[in-house]
Amino acid sequence: MSNPATDAKASRKSLATLFFCTAMPMGMWSVPLANVFKAYDRGHLVPWVFATTAVAAFISPLFVGAMADQKHSPVLLLRWLAAVTGLVLFITCGSVAWGWSDAMVLVCAQLYTLVATPVWSLTSSIVFSQLHNAKQQFGPLRACATAGWMVGCWIVSFVLLADASLLAGVTAGGLWLVVSGLTWWLPIIPPGEVVQHRTWKQILGLDALFLLTHRDHRVLFITSALYCVPLAAFYPYTSAQLRDLGVGQISAVISLGQTSEVIAMLLLSGMLARFRLKWVFLSGIAICVVRFSFNTFNTLPWVMTGTFLHGFAYTLYFITTQIYLEERIDPKWRVRAQALLAMLMGGLGNLIGYLGGGWWHAACTKGASTNWSVFWWGEAALTAVVCVFFAVAYRGRVRSE
């Protein structure tokens, strides 16, 4: 078993592999999901299946995060969660293939998201716990996760030819079992603070709300939720706009966003060393305003340019936020802090974003034609409001971040 204390190079390799392999099945199932359900005459369930992720984000991340901080090693929790996630994904794919009722398919989908949603915050907390300098080391490692997501999508499209097949989900399920196996090569990290007799708030992870009493923490968490509202428009409505522009290889164009994510993560450590955190946060949100503004021109070159900027808009804010939580919050709250972020982003922010974005898209659509200029100006304006809120509300450390 690798020991990071004595073999830093091996540790970086194992952490990079963990990130890569954890993101791969996520991309393999999430990206083609809508097309798969439509191919099996379950297209009407797609909005509800996506909604299960928001429901799960309100429930399981904080609960599992509390267990990792106060009861069990996060490595052991990841081992079992990844294994169960793979098995439940097999059953979910089977429920579609075997012709189960819509209600049963949704039950399976909800069970899948309940066990899968905490995996990302657990993985991030494990990686953070093994780093000596998160500002310098986390970005390149996190880039491996984005690479894993992209490779998973490429395997589905170019190797399995399964963009509309349950084979994508079955393969992803198998990879979740691989992730579970990888944890055997990680050190067993102890929980931050073992608590023998936990209150119901501690069991549910609701004591993490204590973190909101600190002004800058509170502003950062609130901004994360607000920022996710316009960002929720990226995948569904950029794809729809590209389709209206006559693009056939939509997934390839969308992957430009992941390409720039990798670039941004490799540059992040240098930025964090030179600039205050506040300016890094603000640059990410400001780039998102520009990114949505480019889409208003409604031509392929401008939409592709805006899509490319998405990776910078995401990385400079959200990856920096994860680093902030690791460095500014007591280690005994490490997993719960990442879990609270996941809940506010994936639960509150995305839920409002999906529902609000759907309403706004319908308002901008007449017949079969969408006024993309108006739609994206609305998203850009909302992002600008978030940018102003953060600029005014966040204080940070004046001399050095």
XYZ file of C-alpha atoms in Angstrom:
401
model
C 0.000 0.000 0.000
C 1.368 3.406 -0.971
C 2.314 5.727 1.855
C 2.257 9.419 0.894
C 4.509 10.300 3.777
C 7.367 8.257 2.367
C 6.616 8.093 -1.359
C 5.279 11.439 -2.585
C 5.676 10.550 -6.259
C 3.692 7.336 -5.889
C 1.061 9.232 -3.915
C 0.591 11.810 -6.677
C 0.279 8.998 -9.179
C -2.345 7.164 -7.156
C -4.304 10.371 -6.478
C -4.235 11.339 -10.156
C -5.446 7.846 -11.068
C -8.216 8.070 -8.476
C -9.433 11.401 -9.862
C -9.204 10.154 -13.469
C -11.071 6.910 -12.825
C -13.736 8.526 -10.625
C -14.653 11.110 -13.270
C -14.646 8.645 -16.166
C -17.859 6.728 -15.283
C -19.555 10.025 -14.387
C -19.027 11.315 -17.920
C -19.840 7.975 -19.530
C -23.334 7.952 -17.998
C -24.254 11.612 -17.503
C -23.514 12.872 -21.009
C -25.382 10.239 -23.108
C -28.159 9.690 -20.521
C -30.818 11.756 -22.312
C -30.175 10.084 -25.673
C -30.159 6.628 -24.063
C -33.551 7.158 -22.426
C -35.011 8.525 -25.673
C -33.715 5.501 -27.588
C -35.565 3.210 -25.168
C -38.813 5.240 -25.396
C -38.290 6.772 -21.953
C -37.538 10.287 -23.147
C -40.383 11.692 -21.057
C -38.472 10.644 -17.934
C -35.313 12.614 -18.731
C -36.216 15.808 -16.776
C -37.253 13.719 -13.793
C -34.092 11.635 -13.898
C -31.963 14.794 -13.877
C -34.062 16.115 -11.008
C -33.030 13.108 -8.895
C -29.497 14.548 -8.764
C -30.789 17.735 -7.116
C -32.869 15.742 -4.627
C -29.860 13.590 -3.753
C -27.653 16.664 -3.324
C -29.933 17.847 -0.507
C -29.691 14.531 1.340
C -26.603 12.367 0.995
C -23.487 14.618 0.740
C -23.854 16.146 4.217
C -24.883 12.812 5.754
C -21.876 10.993 4.283
C -19.610 13.970 4.964
C -20.540 13.850 8.660
C -19.714 10.142 8.751
C -16.310 10.785 7.142
C -15.478 13.607 9.560
C -16.743 11.998 12.763
C -17.128 8.238 12.392
C -15.425 6.382 9.521
C -12.412 6.798 7.260
C -13.367 8.615 4.031
C -11.356 6.011 2.118
C -13.506 3.168 3.475
C -16.680 5.147 2.747
C -15.514 5.783 -0.827
C -14.703 2.085 -1.260
C -18.213 0.966 -0.343
C -20.040 3.854 -1.997
C -18.256 3.287 -5.311
C -19.069 -0.422 -5.214
C -22.732 0.198 -4.388
C -22.913 2.927 -7.052
C -21.747 0.445 -9.679
C -24.258 -2.198 -8.595
C -27.158 0.268 -8.475
C -26.231 1.599 -11.932
C -26.383 -1.976 -13.273
C -29.881 -2.287 -11.806
C -30.923 1.120 -13.190
C -29.844 0.109 -16.703
C -31.609 -3.207 -16.223
C -34.834 -1.491 -15.176
C -34.891 0.269 -18.549
C -33.860 -2.795 -20.571
C -36.322 -5.112 -18.788
C -39.276 -2.808 -19.334
C -39.981 -1.938 -15.718
C -42.556 0.752 -14.994
C -41.624 4.433 -15.118
C -42.033 4.645 -11.347
C -39.554 1.812 -10.763
C -37.059 3.309 -13.211
C -37.219 6.602 -11.319
C -36.800 4.809 -7.986
C -33.663 3.131 -9.333
C -32.383 6.437 -10.718
C -32.951 8.121 -7.362
C -31.132 5.362 -5.495
C -28.244 5.710 -7.924
C -27.897 9.460 -7.382
C -28.198 9.078 -3.603
C -25.114 6.848 -3.479
C -23.213 8.514 -6.341
C -23.598 12.167 -5.343
C -21.358 12.086 -2.209
C -18.541 10.354 -4.109
C -17.093 13.532 -5.578
C -16.798 15.477 -2.317
C -15.318 12.377 -0.646
C -12.749 11.969 -3.416
C -11.783 15.637 -3.260
C -11.375 15.543 0.520
C -9.171 12.434 0.277
C -6.933 14.113 -2.293
C -6.724 17.317 -0.241
C -5.746 15.362 2.884
C -2.683 13.984 1.080
C -1.365 17.332 -0.192
C 1.280 19.497 1.435
C 0.443 22.609 -0.595
C -3.080 22.597 -2.017
C -2.600 25.827 -3.991
C 0.250 24.327 -6.003
C -0.684 20.653 -6.127
C -4.475 20.439 -6.421
C -4.942 22.059 -9.856
C -2.837 19.590 -11.881
C -4.365 16.650 -10.013
C -7.899 17.947 -10.567
C -7.099 18.300 -14.278
C -6.792 14.506 -14.332
C -10.474 14.284 -13.379
C -11.478 16.466 -16.325
C -9.316 14.302 -18.576
C -11.059 11.216 -17.208
C -14.483 12.719 -17.959
C -13.406 13.491 -21.544
C -11.874 10.050 -22.107
C -15.043 8.417 -20.782
C -17.125 10.357 -23.310
C -14.736 9.480 -26.136
C -14.902 5.783 -25.225
C -18.693 5.902 -25.377
C -18.738 7.653 -28.754
C -15.745 6.219 -30.625
C -15.074 2.809 -29.032
C -18.403 1.489 -27.745
C -20.540 3.460 -30.240
C -23.017 3.672 -27.374
C -24.267 7.269 -27.412
C -27.816 5.905 -27.396
C -27.216 2.518 -25.779
C -27.396 1.161 -22.240
C -23.929 -0.259 -22.883
C -22.650 3.163 -21.786
C -24.265 2.755 -18.374
C -23.215 -0.864 -17.960
C -19.597 0.036 -18.761
C -19.767 2.950 -16.329
C -21.064 0.559 -13.669
C -18.048 -1.667 -14.202
C -15.708 1.306 -13.866
C -17.292 2.221 -10.524
C -16.160 -1.196 -9.277
C -12.659 -0.327 -10.503
C -12.787 2.888 -8.451
C -13.720 0.839 -5.411
C -10.718 -1.386 -6.041
C -8.358 1.584 -6.336
C -9.050 2.559 -2.727
C -7.054 -0.471 -1.576
C -3.931 1.379 -2.719
C -4.725 4.427 -0.576
C -3.811 4.930 3.095
C -6.706 4.627 5.527
C -7.239 8.243 6.502
C -8.778 8.596 9.971
C -11.854 10.781 10.479
C -11.094 14.353 11.522
C -12.671 14.065 14.971
C -14.210 10.841 16.234
C -17.535 11.512 17.959
C -19.021 8.573 19.873
C -22.425 9.956 20.770
C -23.633 12.128 17.928
C -26.720 14.327 17.937
C -29.241 14.063 15.117
C -27.790 17.278 13.624
C -24.331 15.710 13.598
C -25.649 12.483 12.082
C -27.403 14.358 9.267
C -24.449 16.689 8.794
C -26.568 19.759 9.541
C -23.959 20.986 12.009
C -21.992 22.005 8.896
C -24.325 24.995 8.688
C -22.158 26.391 11.485
C -19.651 27.266 8.767
C -22.088 29.902 7.494
C -21.560 31.991 10.626
C -18.188 33.153 9.252
C -18.757 36.081 6.885
C -16.385 35.118 4.058
C -17.365 31.438 4.260
C -21.028 32.454 4.077
C -20.483 34.763 1.094
C -18.538 32.054 -0.730
C -21.179 29.367 -0.165
C -24.043 31.695 -1.147
C -22.187 32.856 -4.259
C -21.526 29.233 -5.242
C -25.256 28.476 -5.151
C -26.150 31.669 -7.029
C -23.440 31.146 -9.648
C -24.748 27.645 -10.380
C -28.139 29.083 -11.385
C -26.948 30.573 -14.720
C -24.257 27.904 -15.153
C -26.982 25.240 -15.222
C -27.843 26.540 -18.692
C -24.494 25.505 -20.153
C -25.004 21.861 -21.133
C -28.706 21.730 -22.084
C -29.013 25.054 -23.911
C -25.597 25.324 -25.561
C -26.325 21.890 -27.033
C -29.735 23.099 -28.239
C -28.214 26.238 -29.772
C -25.542 24.186 -31.555
C -28.251 21.915 -32.898
C -30.132 24.959 -34.244
C -26.898 26.099 -35.893
C -26.716 22.782 -37.739
C -23.831 21.229 -35.817
C -23.703 17.438 -36.010
C -20.832 16.642 -33.630
C -22.274 18.512 -30.648
C -20.374 16.508 -28.027
C -17.054 17.311 -29.698
C -17.797 21.043 -29.631
C -18.975 20.887 -26.015
C -15.711 19.171 -25.054
C -13.952 22.482 -25.762
C -15.154 23.484 -22.290
C -13.338 20.534 -20.726
C -10.196 21.344 -22.747
C -10.019 24.820 -21.266
C -10.702 23.349 -17.802
C -7.467 21.381 -18.061
C -5.557 24.481 -19.194
C -7.029 26.578 -16.370
C -6.194 23.970 -13.737
C -2.586 23.810 -14.894
C -2.351 27.613 -14.669
C -4.214 27.893 -11.374
C -1.292 27.420 -8.989
C 0.599 30.274 -10.618
C -2.415 32.568 -10.362
C -2.993 31.701 -6.713
C 0.646 32.501 -5.971
C 0.465 35.932 -7.641
C -3.031 37.245 -6.988
C -5.437 37.587 -4.079
C -8.098 34.895 -3.959
C -10.794 37.550 -4.390
C -9.462 38.513 -7.820
C -9.213 34.882 -8.918
C -12.836 34.301 -7.843
C -14.024 37.459 -9.588
C -12.126 36.679 -12.788
C -13.943 33.352 -13.076
C -17.394 34.916 -12.701
C -16.486 37.814 -15.019
C -15.289 35.394 -17.703
C -18.673 33.657 -17.455
C -20.398 36.980 -18.221
C -18.229 37.295 -21.347
C -18.789 33.618 -22.199
C -22.595 34.013 -22.204
C -22.319 37.315 -24.080
C -20.485 35.578 -26.927
C -23.401 33.146 -27.303
C -25.754 36.070 -27.955
C -24.171 36.535 -31.409
C -25.681 33.138 -32.347
C -23.002 32.146 -34.853
C -20.895 28.995 -34.653
C -17.486 30.706 -34.186
C -18.802 32.864 -31.315
C -20.612 29.962 -29.631
C -17.479 27.813 -29.889
C -15.411 30.640 -28.378
C -17.900 31.017 -25.532
C -17.889 27.263 -24.938
C -14.094 27.270 -24.757
C -14.209 29.992 -22.090
C -16.527 27.863 -19.944
C -13.608 25.882 -18.497
C -11.955 29.053 -17.205
C -15.246 30.345 -15.792
C -15.788 27.085 -13.907
C -12.253 26.390 -12.738
C -11.246 29.845 -11.517
C -14.237 30.000 -9.211
C -15.184 26.480 -8.140
C -11.773 24.797 -7.978
C -10.439 27.843 -6.145
C -13.401 27.509 -3.779
C -12.426 23.924 -2.987
C -8.862 25.037 -2.268
C -10.172 27.857 -0.074
C -12.234 25.406 1.991
C -9.238 23.139 2.435
C -6.949 25.941 3.611
C -9.317 28.154 5.606
C -11.470 25.612 7.446
C -10.456 23.363 10.343
C -9.466 19.884 9.004
C -12.049 18.216 11.252
C -14.704 19.901 9.088
C -12.956 19.026 5.808
C -15.444 16.578 4.291
C -18.530 18.386 5.597
C -17.307 21.660 4.090
C -16.889 20.040 0.671
C -20.258 18.299 1.131
C -22.003 21.572 1.995
C -20.549 23.067 -1.170
C -21.842 20.085 -3.177
C -25.298 20.462 -1.625
C -25.554 24.180 -2.384
C -24.223 23.731 -5.927
C -25.840 20.474 -7.003
C -28.978 20.852 -4.922
C -30.071 24.440 -4.481
C -28.211 26.130 -7.334
C -28.781 23.506 -10.014
C -32.411 22.938 -9.056
C -33.229 26.641 -9.395
C -31.077 26.812 -12.519
C -32.761 23.887 -14.266
C -36.282 25.015 -13.399
C -35.619 28.721 -13.961
C -33.614 28.080 -17.100
C -36.437 25.959 -18.487
C -38.934 28.743 -17.798
C -36.656 31.388 -19.360
C -36.012 29.221 -22.428
C -39.755 28.714 -22.903
C -40.294 32.484 -22.573
C -37.680 33.086 -25.299
C -39.160 30.490 -27.658
C -41.935 31.109 -30.159
C -43.075 27.991 -31.928
C -39.933 26.043 -32.833
C -37.668 29.102 -32.859
C -35.660 30.310 -29.845
C -34.383 33.873 -29.604
C -30.913 32.872 -28.443
C -29.679 36.458 -28.193
C -32.340 37.344 -25.621
C -31.884 34.052 -23.787
C -28.141 34.416 -23.329
C -28.332 38.123 -22.502
C -30.612 37.131 -19.649
C -28.110 34.545 -18.403
C -25.245 37.041 -18.768
C -27.162 39.679 -16.795
C -27.887 37.205 -13.996
C -24.199 36.234 -13.853
C -23.208 39.916 -13.720
C -25.476 40.387 -10.679
C -23.714 37.454 -8.967
C -20.350 39.026 -9.816
C -21.339 42.361 -8.267
C -22.720 40.644 -5.151
C -19.468 38.778 -4.578
C -17.314 41.841 -5.240
C -19.220 43.844 -2.623
C -19.807 41.131 -0.006
C -16.509 39.204 0.087
C -13.694 40.729 2.110
C -10.875 38.217 2.251
C -7.418 38.864 3.606
C -6.144 42.286 2.640
C -2.384 41.744 2.618
C -2.086 38.246 1.239
C -4.492 35.458 0.441
